[in-house]
Coordinates of C-alpha atoms and ligand atoms in Angstrom, one line a residue:
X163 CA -18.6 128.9 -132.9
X164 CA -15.8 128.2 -135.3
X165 CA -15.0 124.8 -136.8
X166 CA -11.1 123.9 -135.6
X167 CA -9.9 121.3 -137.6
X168 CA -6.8 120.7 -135.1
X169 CA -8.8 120.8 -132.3
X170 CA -11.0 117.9 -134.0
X171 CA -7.8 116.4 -134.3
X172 CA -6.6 116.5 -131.2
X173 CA -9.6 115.0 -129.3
X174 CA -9.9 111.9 -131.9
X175 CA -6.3 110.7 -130.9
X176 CA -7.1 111.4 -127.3
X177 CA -10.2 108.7 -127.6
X178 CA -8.0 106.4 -130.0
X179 CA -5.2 106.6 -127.3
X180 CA -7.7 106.1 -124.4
X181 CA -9.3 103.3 -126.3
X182 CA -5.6 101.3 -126.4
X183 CA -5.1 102.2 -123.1
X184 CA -8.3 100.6 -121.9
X185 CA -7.9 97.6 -124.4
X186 CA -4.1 97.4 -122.5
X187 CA -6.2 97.6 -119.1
X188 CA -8.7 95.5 -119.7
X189 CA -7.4 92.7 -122.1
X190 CA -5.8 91.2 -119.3
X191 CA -8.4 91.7 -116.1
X192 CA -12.3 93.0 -116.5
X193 CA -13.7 95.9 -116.0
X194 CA -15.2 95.8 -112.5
X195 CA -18.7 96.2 -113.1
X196 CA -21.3 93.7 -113.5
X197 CA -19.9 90.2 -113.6
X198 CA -17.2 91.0 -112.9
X199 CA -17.8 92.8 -109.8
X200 CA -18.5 89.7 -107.9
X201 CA -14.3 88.6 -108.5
X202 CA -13.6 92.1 -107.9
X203 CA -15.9 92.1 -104.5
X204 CA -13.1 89.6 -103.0
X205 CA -10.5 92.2 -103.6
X206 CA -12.2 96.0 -103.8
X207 CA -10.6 98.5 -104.5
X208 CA -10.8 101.2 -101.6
X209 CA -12.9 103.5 -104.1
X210 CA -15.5 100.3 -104.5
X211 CA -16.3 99.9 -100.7
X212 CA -17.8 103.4 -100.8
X213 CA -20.9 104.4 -102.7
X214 CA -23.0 102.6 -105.6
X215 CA -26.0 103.2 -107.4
X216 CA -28.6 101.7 -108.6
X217 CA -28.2 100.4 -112.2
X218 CA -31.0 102.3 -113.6
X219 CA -29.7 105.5 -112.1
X220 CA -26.2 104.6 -113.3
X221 CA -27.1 103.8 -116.7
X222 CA -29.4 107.3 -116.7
X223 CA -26.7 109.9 -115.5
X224 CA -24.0 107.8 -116.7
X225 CA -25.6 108.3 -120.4
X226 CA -27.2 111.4 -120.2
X227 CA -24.2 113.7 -121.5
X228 CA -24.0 112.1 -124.4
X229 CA -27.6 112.8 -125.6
X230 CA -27.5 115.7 -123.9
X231 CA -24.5 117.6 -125.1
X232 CA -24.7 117.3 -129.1
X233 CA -28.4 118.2 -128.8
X234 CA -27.8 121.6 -127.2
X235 CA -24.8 122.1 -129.5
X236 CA -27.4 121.5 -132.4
X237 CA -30.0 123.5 -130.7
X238 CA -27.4 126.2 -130.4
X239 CA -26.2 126.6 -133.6
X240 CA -26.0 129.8 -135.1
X241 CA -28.5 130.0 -137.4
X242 CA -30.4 127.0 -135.6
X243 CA -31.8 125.0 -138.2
X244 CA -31.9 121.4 -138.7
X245 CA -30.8 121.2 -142.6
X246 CA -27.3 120.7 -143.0
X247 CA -26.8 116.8 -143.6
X248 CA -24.4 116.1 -140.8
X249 CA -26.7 118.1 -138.1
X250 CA -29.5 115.4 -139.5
X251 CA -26.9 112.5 -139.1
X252 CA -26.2 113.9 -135.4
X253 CA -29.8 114.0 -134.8
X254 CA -30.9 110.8 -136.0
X255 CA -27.9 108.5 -135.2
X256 CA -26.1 109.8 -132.3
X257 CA -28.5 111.1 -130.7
X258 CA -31.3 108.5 -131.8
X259 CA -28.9 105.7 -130.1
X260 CA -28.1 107.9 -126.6
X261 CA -31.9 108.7 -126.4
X262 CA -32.7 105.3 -126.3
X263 CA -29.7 104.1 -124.0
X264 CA -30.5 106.9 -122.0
X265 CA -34.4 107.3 -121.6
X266 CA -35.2 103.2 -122.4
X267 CA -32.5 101.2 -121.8
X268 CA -32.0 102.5 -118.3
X269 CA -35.4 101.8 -117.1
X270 CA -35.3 98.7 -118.3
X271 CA -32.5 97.4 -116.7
X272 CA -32.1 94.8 -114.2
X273 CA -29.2 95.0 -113.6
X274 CA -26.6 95.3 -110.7
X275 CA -25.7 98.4 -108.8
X276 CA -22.7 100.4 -110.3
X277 CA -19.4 101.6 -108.2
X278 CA -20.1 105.5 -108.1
X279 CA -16.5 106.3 -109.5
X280 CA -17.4 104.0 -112.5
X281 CA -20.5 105.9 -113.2
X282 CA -18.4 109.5 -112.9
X283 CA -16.0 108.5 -115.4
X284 CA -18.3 107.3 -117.8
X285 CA -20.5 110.3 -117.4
X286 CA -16.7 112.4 -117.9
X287 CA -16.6 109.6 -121.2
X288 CA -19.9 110.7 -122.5
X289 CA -19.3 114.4 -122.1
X290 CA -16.4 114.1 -123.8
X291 CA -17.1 112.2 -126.7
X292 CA -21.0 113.4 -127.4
X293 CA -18.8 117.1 -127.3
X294 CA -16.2 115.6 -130.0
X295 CA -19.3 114.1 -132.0
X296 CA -21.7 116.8 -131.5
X297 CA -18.9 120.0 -132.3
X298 CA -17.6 118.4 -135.5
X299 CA -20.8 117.8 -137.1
X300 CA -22.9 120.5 -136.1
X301 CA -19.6 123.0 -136.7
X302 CA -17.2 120.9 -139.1
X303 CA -18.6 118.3 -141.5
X304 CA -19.9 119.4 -145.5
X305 CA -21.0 116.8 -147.6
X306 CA -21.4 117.4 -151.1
X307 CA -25.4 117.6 -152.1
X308 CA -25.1 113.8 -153.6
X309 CA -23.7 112.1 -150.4
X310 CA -27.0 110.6 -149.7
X311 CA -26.6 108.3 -153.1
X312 CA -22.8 107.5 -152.2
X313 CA -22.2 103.4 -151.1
X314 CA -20.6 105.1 -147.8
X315 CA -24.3 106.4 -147.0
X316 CA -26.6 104.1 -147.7
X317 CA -23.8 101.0 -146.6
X318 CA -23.1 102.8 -143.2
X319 CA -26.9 103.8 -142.7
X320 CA -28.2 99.9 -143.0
X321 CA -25.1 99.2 -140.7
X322 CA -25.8 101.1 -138.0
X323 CA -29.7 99.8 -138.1
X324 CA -28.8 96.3 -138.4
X325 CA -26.1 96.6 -135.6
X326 CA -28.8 99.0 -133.5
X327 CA -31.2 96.0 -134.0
X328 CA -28.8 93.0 -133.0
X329 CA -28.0 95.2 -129.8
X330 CA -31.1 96.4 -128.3
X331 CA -32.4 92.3 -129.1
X332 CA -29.7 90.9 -127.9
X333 CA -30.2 93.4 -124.5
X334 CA -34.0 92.8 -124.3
X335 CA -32.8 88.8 -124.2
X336 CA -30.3 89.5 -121.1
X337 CA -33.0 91.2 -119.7
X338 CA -35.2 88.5 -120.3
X339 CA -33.1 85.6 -117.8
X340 CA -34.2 87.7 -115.0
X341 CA -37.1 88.2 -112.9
X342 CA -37.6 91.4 -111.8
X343 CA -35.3 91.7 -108.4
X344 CA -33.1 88.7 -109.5
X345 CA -29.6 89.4 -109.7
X346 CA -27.8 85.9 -110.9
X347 CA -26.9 84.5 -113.9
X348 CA -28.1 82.6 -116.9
X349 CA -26.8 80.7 -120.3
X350 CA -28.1 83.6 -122.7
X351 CA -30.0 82.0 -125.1
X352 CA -31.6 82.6 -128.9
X353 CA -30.9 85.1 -131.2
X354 CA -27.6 85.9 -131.9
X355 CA -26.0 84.0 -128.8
X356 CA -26.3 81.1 -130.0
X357 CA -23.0 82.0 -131.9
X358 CA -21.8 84.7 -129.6
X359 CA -21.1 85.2 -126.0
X360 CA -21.2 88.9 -126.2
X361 CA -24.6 89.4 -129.2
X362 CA -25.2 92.8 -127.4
X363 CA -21.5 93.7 -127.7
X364 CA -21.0 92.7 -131.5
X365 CA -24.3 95.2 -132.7
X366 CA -22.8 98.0 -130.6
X367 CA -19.6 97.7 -132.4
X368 CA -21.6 97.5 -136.1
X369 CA -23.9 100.1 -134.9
X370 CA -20.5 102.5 -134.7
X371 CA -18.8 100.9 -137.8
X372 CA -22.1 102.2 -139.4
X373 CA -22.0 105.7 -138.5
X374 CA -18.8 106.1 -138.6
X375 CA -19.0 104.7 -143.0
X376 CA -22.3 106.7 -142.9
X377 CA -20.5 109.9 -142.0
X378 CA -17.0 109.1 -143.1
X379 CA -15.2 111.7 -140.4
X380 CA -12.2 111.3 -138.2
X381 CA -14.4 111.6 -134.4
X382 CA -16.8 108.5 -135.6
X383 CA -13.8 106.4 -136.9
X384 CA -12.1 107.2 -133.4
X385 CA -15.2 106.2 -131.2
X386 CA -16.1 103.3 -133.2
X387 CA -12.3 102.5 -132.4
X388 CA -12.8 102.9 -128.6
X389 CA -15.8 101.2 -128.8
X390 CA -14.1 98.1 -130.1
X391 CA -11.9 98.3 -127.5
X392 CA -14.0 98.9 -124.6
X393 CA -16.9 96.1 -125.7
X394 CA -13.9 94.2 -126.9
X395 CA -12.6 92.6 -123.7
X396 CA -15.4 92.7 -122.3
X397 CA -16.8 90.1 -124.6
X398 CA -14.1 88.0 -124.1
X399 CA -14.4 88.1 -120.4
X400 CA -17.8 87.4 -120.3
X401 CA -17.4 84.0 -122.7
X402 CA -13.9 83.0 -120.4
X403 CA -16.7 83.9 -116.9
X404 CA -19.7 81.4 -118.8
X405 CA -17.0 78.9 -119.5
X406 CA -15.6 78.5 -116.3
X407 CA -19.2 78.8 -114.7
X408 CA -21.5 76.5 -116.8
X409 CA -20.0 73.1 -117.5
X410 CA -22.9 72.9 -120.2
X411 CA -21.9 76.1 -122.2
X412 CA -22.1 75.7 -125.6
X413 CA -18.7 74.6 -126.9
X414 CA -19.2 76.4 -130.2
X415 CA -20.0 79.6 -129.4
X416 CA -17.4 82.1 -129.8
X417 CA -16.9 85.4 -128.0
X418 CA -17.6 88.2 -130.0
X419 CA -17.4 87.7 -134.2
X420 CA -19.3 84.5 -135.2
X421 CA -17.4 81.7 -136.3
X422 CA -14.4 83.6 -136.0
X423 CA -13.3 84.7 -132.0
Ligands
NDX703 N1 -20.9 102.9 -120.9 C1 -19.7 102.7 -123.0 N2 -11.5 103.5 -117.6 C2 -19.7 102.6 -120.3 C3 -19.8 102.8 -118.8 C4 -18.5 102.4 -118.1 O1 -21.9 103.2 -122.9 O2 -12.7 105.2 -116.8 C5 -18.4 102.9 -122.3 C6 -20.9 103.0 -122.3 C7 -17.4 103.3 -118.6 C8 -17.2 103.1 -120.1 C9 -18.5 103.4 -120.9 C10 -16.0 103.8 -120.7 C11 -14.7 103.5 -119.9 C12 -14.9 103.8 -118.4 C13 -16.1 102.9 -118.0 C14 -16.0 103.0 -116.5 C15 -14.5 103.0 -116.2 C16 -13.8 103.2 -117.5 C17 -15.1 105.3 -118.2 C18 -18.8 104.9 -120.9 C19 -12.6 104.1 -117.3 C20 -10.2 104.3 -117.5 C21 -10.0 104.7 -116.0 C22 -9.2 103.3 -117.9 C23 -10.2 105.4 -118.4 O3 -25.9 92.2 -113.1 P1 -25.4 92.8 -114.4 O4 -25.2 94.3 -114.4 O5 -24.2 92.0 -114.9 O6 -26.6 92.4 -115.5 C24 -26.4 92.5 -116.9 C25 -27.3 91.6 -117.6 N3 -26.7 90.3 -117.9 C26 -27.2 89.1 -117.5 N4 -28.3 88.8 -116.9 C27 -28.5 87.4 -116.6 N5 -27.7 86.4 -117.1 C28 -26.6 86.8 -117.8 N6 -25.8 85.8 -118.2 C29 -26.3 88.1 -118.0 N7 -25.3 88.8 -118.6 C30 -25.5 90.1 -118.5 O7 -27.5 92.2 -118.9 C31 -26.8 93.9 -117.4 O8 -28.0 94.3 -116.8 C32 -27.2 93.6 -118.9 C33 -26.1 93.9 -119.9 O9 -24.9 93.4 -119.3 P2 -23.5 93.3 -120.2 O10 -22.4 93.1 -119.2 O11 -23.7 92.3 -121.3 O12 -23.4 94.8 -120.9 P3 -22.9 96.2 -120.3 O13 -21.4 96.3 -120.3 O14 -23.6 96.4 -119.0 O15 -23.4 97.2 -121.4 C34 -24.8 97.4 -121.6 C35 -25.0 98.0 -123.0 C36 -24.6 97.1 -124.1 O16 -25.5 97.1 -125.1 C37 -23.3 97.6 -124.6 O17 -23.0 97.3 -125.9 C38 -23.4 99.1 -124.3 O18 -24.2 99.2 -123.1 N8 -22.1 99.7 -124.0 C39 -21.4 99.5 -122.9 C40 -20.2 100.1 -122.6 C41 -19.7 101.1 -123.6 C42 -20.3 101.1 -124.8 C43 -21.5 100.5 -125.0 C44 -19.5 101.7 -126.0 O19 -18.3 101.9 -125.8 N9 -20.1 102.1 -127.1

């Protein structure tokens, strides 16, 4: 396979357009899964009376692609070897993250079950983008042999393990307000929710700011742009949903970015 610089193009400004379409969607009314499926349960949509899954099935197939896809187009490369930097960036990051959302995080969850639709389109999502990561830096990127000692690197790098950390803590505390079975909710408590409503949603958005620096490409800046406006509003959801359902909510806390909103 070739690298097309156009078609690179062309699929980065269909997830930055996707991304402000979904920030337009969902800046005013939720996406209907999890919390926010109990509102939407009082008015379903026809599509949400039909068929759900379990959460840790959803999470599993809704995830999959995106491990799945960049590691068969970096097994498939022509010669298949594992040296060029941005095939080890692929590998480690990208695929590092979706192996553990995928084959972790999904059994873990306890979550509720997901409409079937949602879990289609974000599987059609994860194809999508893991092809858009997966094709430009197996196909596309060159660094020159010093990139490893540029401040993009080694910036991005700690970035993406500090927001990688924040995120899979800030999960394992969710997690943590439940007993297995249990499906109601808690005031999230410790780490970084003491300052933030949405702790798990603020390291996923570093965690993509990193890689993106890290690699310094157009597909990582566009998906750390739709991931901003995906976890976004769903941040701020969650904190309005907290303050209208526990009087005691911490006051203080903000939504997404401590001290700030
Ligand atoms: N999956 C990213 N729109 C999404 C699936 C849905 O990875 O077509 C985007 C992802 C997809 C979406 C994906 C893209 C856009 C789609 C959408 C479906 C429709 C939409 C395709 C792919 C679409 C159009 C048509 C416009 C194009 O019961 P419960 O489930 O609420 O329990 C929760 C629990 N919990 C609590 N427990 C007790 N007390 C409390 N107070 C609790 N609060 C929460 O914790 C869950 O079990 C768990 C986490 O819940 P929550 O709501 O905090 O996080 P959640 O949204 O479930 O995300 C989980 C993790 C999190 O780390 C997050 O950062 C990451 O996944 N994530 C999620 C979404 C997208 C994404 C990352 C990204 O863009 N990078």
């Amino acid at each position: 396979m070739q690298c097309s610089p156009s078609l690179v193009g062309a699929l980065s400004s269909v997830l930055v357009v996707l991304g402000l379409l979904i920030l337009w969607l969902y800046g005013r009314t939720p996406t209907r899964y999890g919390k926010h499926a109990e509102a939407a349960a009082e008015k379903p949509l026809p599509q949400e009376r039909r068929r759900h899954l379990p959460a840790k099935c959803a999470w599993f197939l809704q995830e999959l692609p995106a491990f799945l896809v960049p590691a068969v187009l970096l097994a498939l490369r022509n010669p298949p070897h594992f040296a060029p930097l941005g095939c080890r960036l692929l590998g480690g990051m990208f695929c590092g993250h979706y192996f553990h959302r995928t084959f972790i995080y999904s059994f873990l969850t306890r979550g509720r079950p997901f409409p079937l639709h949602t879990v289609l389109f974000g599987m059609l999502f994860c194809v999508y983008n893991g092809f858009l990561q997966g094709y430009y830096m197996v196909y596309c990127a060159e660094y020159p042999d010093d990139w490893c000692n540029d401040i993009r690197f080694t910036s991005g790098i700690l970035l993406f393990l500090f927001g990688m950390g924040i995120n899979i803590h800030s999960d394992f505390l969710l997690r943590k307000l439940r007993k297995p079975g249990e499906l109601n909710y808690k005031i999230p408590q410790g780490g970084l929710f003491v300052y933030v409503s949405g702790a798990n949603f603020f390291g996923e958005i570093l965690e993509w700011f990193g890689y993106a620096i890290a690699t310094w490409c157009l597909p990582a800046f566009a998906f750390a742009l739709f991931t901003v406006c995906f976890v976004g509003p769903r941040a701020y959801h969650h904190h309005r949903y907290y303050l209208r359902k526990f009087t005691g909510y911490p006051r203080s806390r903000k939504a997404l970015i401590p001290f700030i909103f």
